[in-house]
CSV table of C-alpha atoms in Angstrom, one decimal:
chain,number,residue,atom,x,y,z
A,285,MET,CA,-0.1,-0.2,0.1
A,286,ARG,CA,2.9,2.2,0.8
A,287,SER,CA,4.1,2.2,-2.9
A,288,ARG,CA,1.3,3.3,-4.2
A,289,LEU,CA,0.9,6.6,-1.4
A,290,SER,CA,1.2,9.8,-3.8
A,291,ALA,CA,1.0,13.1,-2.3
A,292,VAL,CA,-2.7,14.2,-2.1
A,293,VAL,CA,-4.2,17.3,0.4
A,294,LEU,CA,-6.3,15.2,2.3
A,295,VAL,CA,-7.0,12.5,5.0
A,296,LEU,CA,-9.6,11.8,7.0
A,297,LEU,CA,-9.7,10.2,10.9
A,298,VAL,CA,-13.2,8.1,10.7
A,299,ILE,CA,-14.9,7.6,13.7
A,300,ALA,CA,-16.8,4.6,13.7
A,301,ALA,CA,-20.5,5.6,14.7
A,302,GLY,CA,-22.2,3.2,17.7
A,303,CYS,CA,-19.1,3.5,20.2
A,304,ALA,CA,-19.7,5.8,22.3
A,305,GLY,CA,-16.6,6.2,25.3
A,306,GLU,CA,-14.3,4.1,22.9
A,307,PRO,CA,-12.7,5.5,19.9
A,308,ALA,CA,-12.7,3.3,17.1
A,309,PRO,CA,-9.3,2.9,15.0
A,310,ALA,CA,-8.8,5.9,12.4
A,311,ARG,CA,-7.8,5.3,8.5
A,312,ALA,CA,-6.5,7.5,6.1
A,313,VAL,CA,-7.1,7.6,3.1
A,314,GLU,CA,-4.9,9.5,0.5
A,315,PRO,CA,-2.0,10.6,3.2
A,316,ALA,CA,-1.0,14.6,1.7
A,317,ALA,CA,3.0,13.7,2.2
A,318,VAL,CA,6.0,15.2,2.5
A,319,GLU,CA,8.5,12.9,0.1
A,320,GLY,CA,11.7,11.9,-0.2
A,321,LEU,CA,13.3,12.2,3.3
A,322,THR,CA,16.8,10.7,4.5
A,323,THR,CA,16.3,9.4,8.0
A,324,PRO,CA,14.2,12.0,9.6
A,325,TRP,CA,14.1,11.9,12.8
A,326,SER,CA,12.3,15.4,14.9
A,327,VAL,CA,9.8,17.8,13.0
A,328,VAL,CA,9.0,20.8,15.5
A,329,PHE,CA,7.4,23.9,13.6
A,330,ALA,CA,9.1,27.6,13.0
A,331,GLY,CA,5.1,29.6,12.2
A,332,GLY,CA,3.9,26.9,10.4
A,333,THR,CA,7.0,26.1,8.0
A,334,PRO,CA,8.2,21.9,9.5
A,335,ILE,CA,11.6,21.8,10.0
A,336,ILE,CA,13.3,18.1,9.9
A,337,SER,CA,16.4,16.6,11.1
A,338,GLU,CA,18.0,13.8,9.0
A,339,ARG,CA,19.5,11.3,11.6
A,340,ASP,CA,21.7,10.0,8.7
A,341,THR,CA,23.0,13.5,6.4
A,342,GLY,CA,22.9,15.8,9.6
A,343,ARG,CA,20.6,18.0,7.8
A,344,ILE,CA,18.4,20.5,8.6
A,345,VAL,CA,15.0,21.1,6.0
A,346,GLU,CA,12.2,23.5,5.8
A,347,VAL,CA,9.2,22.2,4.1
A,348,ASP,CA,7.0,24.8,1.8
A,349,PRO,CA,3.2,24.9,1.9
A,350,GLY,CA,3.4,22.7,-1.5
A,351,GLY,CA,5.2,20.0,0.2
A,352,ARG,CA,8.5,21.3,-1.5
A,353,VAL,CA,11.8,20.3,0.9
A,354,ARG,CA,14.4,23.0,0.5
A,355,GLU,CA,18.0,22.4,3.2
A,356,VAL,CA,18.3,25.0,6.2
A,357,GLY,CA,21.9,23.4,7.3
A,358,VAL,CA,23.8,20.9,8.1
A,359,ILE,CA,25.3,20.4,11.5
A,360,PRO,CA,28.3,19.9,11.7
A,361,GLY,CA,30.9,17.5,12.6
A,362,VAL,CA,27.6,14.7,13.2
A,363,VAL,CA,28.5,10.9,13.7
A,364,ALA,CA,25.7,8.7,12.3
A,365,SER,CA,26.6,4.8,13.0
A,366,GLY,CA,23.4,3.2,13.6
A,367,GLU,CA,21.3,4.6,15.9
A,368,SER,CA,23.5,7.8,16.4
A,369,GLY,CA,23.4,10.5,14.4
A,370,LEU,CA,21.0,14.1,14.0
A,371,LEU,CA,18.5,13.1,16.5
A,372,GLY,CA,15.8,15.5,18.8
A,373,LEU,CA,15.2,19.3,18.3
A,374,ALA,CA,13.5,21.9,19.8
A,375,LEU,CA,12.7,25.5,18.8
A,376,ARG,CA,12.7,28.6,21.5
A,377,ASP,CA,13.3,32.7,20.8
A,378,GLY,CA,15.2,32.6,17.6
A,379,HIS,CA,16.9,28.7,18.2
A,380,LEU,CA,16.9,26.3,16.8
A,381,TYR,CA,18.5,23.5,19.4
A,382,ALA,CA,19.7,20.4,18.0
A,383,TYR,CA,20.6,16.5,20.3
A,384,SER,CA,23.5,14.6,17.9
A,385,THR,CA,26.2,13.2,18.0
A,386,GLY,CA,29.2,14.1,17.3
A,387,ALA,CA,33.6,12.5,17.4
A,388,ASP,CA,33.3,12.4,21.7
A,389,GLY,CA,29.6,11.6,22.9
A,390,ASN,CA,26.0,13.0,22.1
A,391,ARG,CA,25.9,17.0,22.6
A,392,ILE,CA,23.5,19.8,22.4
A,393,GLN,CA,24.1,22.6,20.2
A,394,ARG,CA,21.6,26.4,20.1
A,395,TYR,CA,22.2,27.8,16.5
A,396,PRO,CA,19.8,31.4,15.2
A,397,LEU,CA,16.9,30.5,13.2
A,398,LEU,CA,18.0,33.4,11.0
A,399,GLY,CA,15.6,34.6,7.6
A,400,ALA,CA,12.1,34.1,7.2
A,401,PRO,CA,10.5,30.8,5.7
A,402,GLY,CA,11.8,29.7,2.5
A,403,SER,CA,14.8,31.1,3.2
A,404,PHE,CA,15.5,30.2,6.4
A,405,GLN,CA,19.3,29.5,7.7
A,406,LEU,CA,21.5,28.6,10.5
A,407,GLY,CA,24.0,31.2,12.3
A,408,PRO,CA,26.3,30.7,14.6
A,409,GLY,CA,26.4,27.3,16.6
A,410,ARG,CA,27.1,27.2,20.5
A,411,THR,CA,27.8,24.3,22.2
A,412,LEU,CA,25.3,23.6,26.0
A,413,LEU,CA,25.9,20.1,26.8
A,414,ASP,CA,28.3,17.6,25.7
A,415,ARG,CA,30.2,14.4,26.0
A,416,LEU,CA,27.4,12.9,27.0
A,417,PRO,CA,27.4,9.2,26.8
A,418,ALA,CA,26.8,7.8,23.0
A,419,ALA,CA,26.7,4.3,21.4
A,420,SER,CA,25.2,3.1,18.0
A,421,ARG,CA,22.9,1.9,20.0
A,422,HIS,CA,20.6,3.5,23.3
A,423,ASP,CA,20.8,7.1,22.2
A,424,GLY,CA,17.9,9.1,23.5
A,425,GLY,CA,18.0,11.9,21.6
A,426,ARG,CA,14.4,13.7,22.1
A,427,ILE,CA,14.5,17.0,23.6
A,428,ALA,CA,11.4,19.5,23.8
A,429,PHE,CA,10.3,22.7,26.2
A,430,GLY,CA,8.4,22.7,28.9
A,431,PRO,CA,5.8,24.8,29.9
A,432,ASP,CA,8.8,25.9,32.7
A,433,GLY,CA,10.2,27.2,30.4
A,434,MET,CA,13.0,24.8,31.0
A,435,LEU,CA,14.4,22.3,28.3
A,436,HIS,CA,14.5,19.2,28.6
A,437,ALA,CA,16.5,16.6,27.5
A,438,ALA,CA,16.4,11.8,27.0
A,439,VAL,CA,19.4,10.9,26.9
A,440,GLY,CA,19.7,6.9,26.6
A,441,ASP,CA,22.4,4.3,28.6
A,442,ALA,CA,24.2,4.0,25.2
A,443,GLY,CA,24.4,0.2,25.7
A,444,ASP,CA,25.7,0.5,29.7
A,445,SER,CA,22.6,-0.7,31.8
A,446,ALA,CA,24.0,0.7,34.7
A,447,SER,CA,25.0,4.0,34.4
A,448,SER,CA,21.1,4.5,34.6
A,449,GLN,CA,21.7,3.8,38.5
A,450,ASP,CA,24.4,6.3,38.4
A,451,LEU,CA,23.6,9.7,39.9
A,452,SER,CA,27.3,10.7,38.8
A,453,SER,CA,26.0,9.8,34.6
A,454,LEU,CA,24.2,11.6,32.7
A,455,GLY,CA,23.0,8.2,31.2
A,456,GLY,CA,20.3,6.6,31.4
A,457,LYS,CA,17.9,9.9,32.4
A,458,ILE,CA,16.2,12.5,32.2
A,459,LEU,CA,17.3,16.1,32.6
A,460,ARG,CA,16.0,19.3,32.3
A,461,MET,CA,18.2,22.7,32.3
A,462,THR,CA,17.6,25.9,31.4
A,463,PRO,CA,17.9,28.1,28.2
A,464,ASP,CA,21.6,28.4,28.2
A,465,GLY,CA,22.5,24.8,29.2
A,466,GLY,CA,22.7,25.6,33.3
A,467,VAL,CA,21.0,24.0,36.4
A,468,PRO,CA,17.9,25.0,37.2
A,469,PRO,CA,18.1,26.1,41.1
A,470,ASP,CA,14.8,23.8,41.5
A,471,ASN,CA,15.8,20.1,40.5
A,472,PRO,CA,15.0,17.7,42.2
A,473,PHE,CA,19.8,16.4,42.6
A,474,PRO,CA,21.2,20.2,43.7
A,475,GLY,CA,23.7,20.4,41.3
A,476,SER,CA,23.2,18.6,39.4
A,477,LEU,CA,20.9,18.0,35.2
A,478,VAL,CA,19.3,15.0,36.3
A,479,LEU,CA,15.3,15.4,36.3
A,480,SER,CA,14.7,11.6,36.7
A,481,TYR,CA,16.7,8.6,36.4
A,482,GLY,CA,16.9,4.6,36.1
A,483,HIS,CA,15.9,5.1,32.4
A,484,ARG,CA,16.7,2.9,28.8
A,485,ASN,CA,16.8,4.7,25.8
A,486,VAL,CA,13.7,7.7,26.1
A,487,GLN,CA,12.4,8.6,23.3
A,488,GLY,CA,9.5,11.0,23.3
A,489,LEU,CA,8.7,14.2,25.5
A,490,ALA,CA,5.4,15.6,26.1
A,491,TRP,CA,3.5,17.8,29.1
A,492,GLY,CA,-0.7,17.6,29.0
A,493,PRO,CA,-2.6,20.3,29.8
A,494,ASP,CA,-2.2,19.6,33.2
A,495,GLY,CA,1.7,20.5,32.7
A,496,THR,CA,2.2,16.7,33.2
A,497,LEU,CA,5.4,15.0,31.7
A,498,TYR,CA,4.6,12.4,29.7
A,499,ALA,CA,8.0,9.9,28.2
A,500,SER,CA,8.1,6.4,26.3
A,501,GLU,CA,10.8,4.1,26.4
A,502,PHE,CA,11.9,1.1,24.7
A,503,GLY,CA,12.6,-2.1,26.6
A,504,GLN,CA,14.5,-4.6,26.1
A,505,ASN,CA,12.8,-7.6,25.2
A,506,THR,CA,9.8,-7.4,27.0
A,507,TRP,CA,8.5,-4.4,28.0
A,508,ASP,CA,8.1,-1.0,25.9
A,509,GLU,CA,6.2,2.2,29.1
A,510,LEU,CA,4.7,5.0,28.9
A,511,ASN,CA,5.8,7.4,31.5
A,512,ILE,CA,4.8,9.9,33.8
A,513,ILE,CA,7.8,11.5,35.2
A,514,ARG,CA,8.1,13.4,38.2
A,515,PRO,CA,11.4,14.7,39.4
A,516,GLY,CA,13.4,12.1,41.8
A,517,ALA,CA,11.9,9.3,40.9
A,518,ASN,CA,13.8,6.1,39.6
A,519,TYR,CA,12.1,4.5,36.1
A,520,GLY,CA,13.9,1.2,37.2
A,521,TRP,CA,15.8,-0.1,34.8
A,522,PRO,CA,17.8,-2.0,34.6
A,523,THR,CA,16.5,-3.8,37.8
A,524,VAL,CA,13.3,-3.8,36.0
A,525,GLU,CA,12.0,-3.9,33.2
A,526,GLY,CA,8.0,-2.6,32.7
A,527,ILE,CA,6.1,-2.9,35.5
A,528,GLY,CA,6.9,-4.6,38.3
A,529,GLY,CA,5.3,-3.5,41.2
A,530,ALA,CA,9.4,-3.0,43.2
A,531,PRO,CA,9.2,-0.8,46.4
A,532,GLY,CA,11.2,2.1,45.1
A,533,LEU,CA,10.2,2.1,41.6
A,534,THR,CA,8.4,4.0,39.7
A,535,ASP,CA,6.1,1.1,37.1
A,536,PRO,CA,4.7,2.9,33.5
A,537,VAL,CA,1.6,3.7,33.2
A,538,GLN,CA,1.7,1.0,30.6
A,539,GLN,CA,3.9,-1.3,28.8
A,540,TRP,CA,3.5,-3.2,25.1
A,541,PRO,CA,5.5,-6.3,24.1
A,542,THR,CA,9.1,-4.6,22.3
A,543,ASP,CA,7.4,-6.3,18.6
A,544,GLU,CA,4.0,-5.3,19.2
A,545,ALA,CA,5.6,-0.7,20.0
A,546,SER,CA,9.2,0.5,20.1
A,547,PRO,CA,7.5,4.0,21.1
A,548,SER,CA,10.0,6.9,19.4
A,549,GLY,CA,7.7,10.6,19.5
A,550,ILE,CA,4.5,11.3,21.2
A,551,ALA,CA,2.6,14.4,21.1
A,552,VAL,CA,-0.5,15.8,22.6
A,553,ARG,CA,-3.5,17.0,20.9
A,554,GLY,CA,-6.5,18.0,23.4
A,555,GLU,CA,-7.5,15.1,25.8
A,556,SER,CA,-4.9,12.4,23.6
A,557,LEU,CA,-1.3,11.4,23.8
A,558,TYR,CA,0.2,9.8,20.7
A,559,LEU,CA,2.8,7.6,20.1
A,560,ALA,CA,4.6,6.6,17.2
A,561,ASN,CA,6.4,3.0,17.1
A,562,LEU,CA,7.8,1.5,15.2
A,563,ARG,CA,9.1,-2.0,15.2
A,564,GLY,CA,4.9,-1.8,15.7
A,565,GLU,CA,4.3,0.6,13.0
A,566,ARG,CA,1.5,2.5,13.9
A,567,LEU,CA,0.1,5.7,15.4
A,568,ARG,CA,-1.0,5.0,19.6
A,569,GLU,CA,-3.9,6.9,20.8
A,570,VAL,CA,-3.4,7.6,24.6
A,571,PRO,CA,-6.4,8.2,26.6
A,572,LEU,CA,-4.9,11.2,29.2
A,573,ARG,CA,-8.5,10.8,30.9
A,574,ASP,CA,-7.5,6.7,31.1
A,575,LEU,CA,-3.9,5.6,30.7
A,576,GLY,CA,-3.9,2.5,31.2
A,577,THR,CA,-5.7,2.2,27.4
A,578,SER,CA,-4.9,3.1,23.9
A,579,THR,CA,-6.6,2.8,20.6
A,580,GLU,CA,-4.2,1.5,17.5
A,581,HIS,CA,-4.2,3.6,14.1
A,582,PHE,CA,-3.1,3.1,10.4
A,583,VAL,CA,-1.6,-0.5,11.5
A,584,GLY,CA,1.2,-0.8,9.4
A,585,GLU,CA,0.1,1.2,6.8
A,586,HIS,CA,3.5,3.1,6.4
A,587,GLY,CA,5.7,1.5,8.3
A,588,ARG,CA,7.6,2.7,11.3
A,589,LEU,CA,7.4,5.5,12.5
A,590,ARG,CA,9.3,8.1,14.5
A,591,ASP,CA,8.5,10.8,15.7
A,592,VAL,CA,4.3,12.8,15.3
A,593,ALA,CA,4.1,16.7,16.2
A,594,VAL,CA,0.9,18.9,16.6
A,595,ALA,CA,1.2,22.0,13.9
A,596,PRO,CA,-0.2,25.0,14.7
A,597,ASP,CA,-2.8,24.1,12.3
A,598,GLY,CA,-4.1,21.4,14.3
A,599,THR,CA,-2.3,18.2,12.5
A,600,LEU,CA,-1.4,15.6,13.4
A,601,ARG,CA,2.1,15.1,11.4
A,602,VAL,CA,3.7,11.6,11.4
A,603,LEU,CA,7.7,11.5,10.3
A,604,THR,CA,8.5,7.9,8.5
A,605,SER,CA,11.0,5.8,9.2
A,606,ASN,CA,12.0,3.4,7.0
A,607,THR,CA,15.2,4.3,5.7
A,608,ASP,CA,17.0,3.6,8.4
A,609,GLY,CA,18.2,0.4,7.4
A,610,ARG,CA,15.1,-1.6,9.4
A,611,GLY,CA,12.2,-0.3,7.7
A,612,ASP,CA,11.3,-1.2,4.2
A,613,PRO,CA,11.1,1.4,2.1
A,614,ALA,CA,8.8,2.7,-0.8
A,615,PRO,CA,10.0,4.2,-3.5
A,616,THR,CA,8.5,7.8,-1.9
A,617,ASP,CA,9.9,6.9,1.9
A,618,ASP,CA,10.7,8.8,3.9
A,619,ARG,CA,7.7,10.7,4.2
A,620,MET,CA,6.5,13.3,6.8
A,621,LEU,CA,2.5,12.7,6.9
A,622,ALA,CA,-0.7,15.3,7.7
A,623,PHE,CA,-4.1,13.7,9.6
A,624,PRO,CA,-6.6,16.8,10.6
A,625,ALA,CA,-8.3,16.3,13.6
A,626,PRO,CA,-11.2,14.8,14.3
């Protein structure tokens, strides 16, 4: 089916009648698609303009209203190997923040985003944090600003599971920092960027309307997770994978078998949280009022899904990840799909 997709301008989310109180799976009809992307990883918005990172090329690209892709710039020194490369993006106050892998580890950098839609370019970069644990797997990489104005960053354990429980290491953690990379005085561990620990490989961060922080996390062999993040909490890795009920450890609010999930980017729209799933090849919707349930959309229709974001017009934008070496790419892959609000 993916090989027959064309860049048509309408996608319908159909809610089946007679299922009051239980959302029915949405259906895509001829999705509008931005095509020809290479390993896209993150999408953010400068006004109404999508800005996308490409993991393996190190490129930042923008998308015009007609779906055409233009290179904004290339992040210098990106080392792409396996799951490493140019990963998460965030935008704030005219600056583009990028999480990427360099020669000496993962780093978070900030670049002025200059110009206007159709002619954006990157100004001189500044490194806010570097030498973060990096490897060809478990690099984390999602960054996002919370409603408190602080930059949050998901750092994977880079294959060193013991580091997740070591508060002197930034591996296997969610970090919280000022826009300049400093330690906020109200972080749970004085003098530390660490917000929460005991993580394996968090790849999604999103806030609900009430300010609750949610995170998606890759498990190892059994369970992938959706967690509510509390300052100072321990999420159990490597002692526990999924719901363990162990004293002193925080359990996920929902878990899924790894072959049905691998949740990467997440986004909140209205009263629902959406998770883009890689191995599971589906978009999951979790109602914020019932976090233990979920509805699956587009199962197997578009291949691996890397990120989901809410555009200023309310549409969901979803990045596929079929050119990452683990997918089955169609001729038009990778793509950014657009799904209007129901």
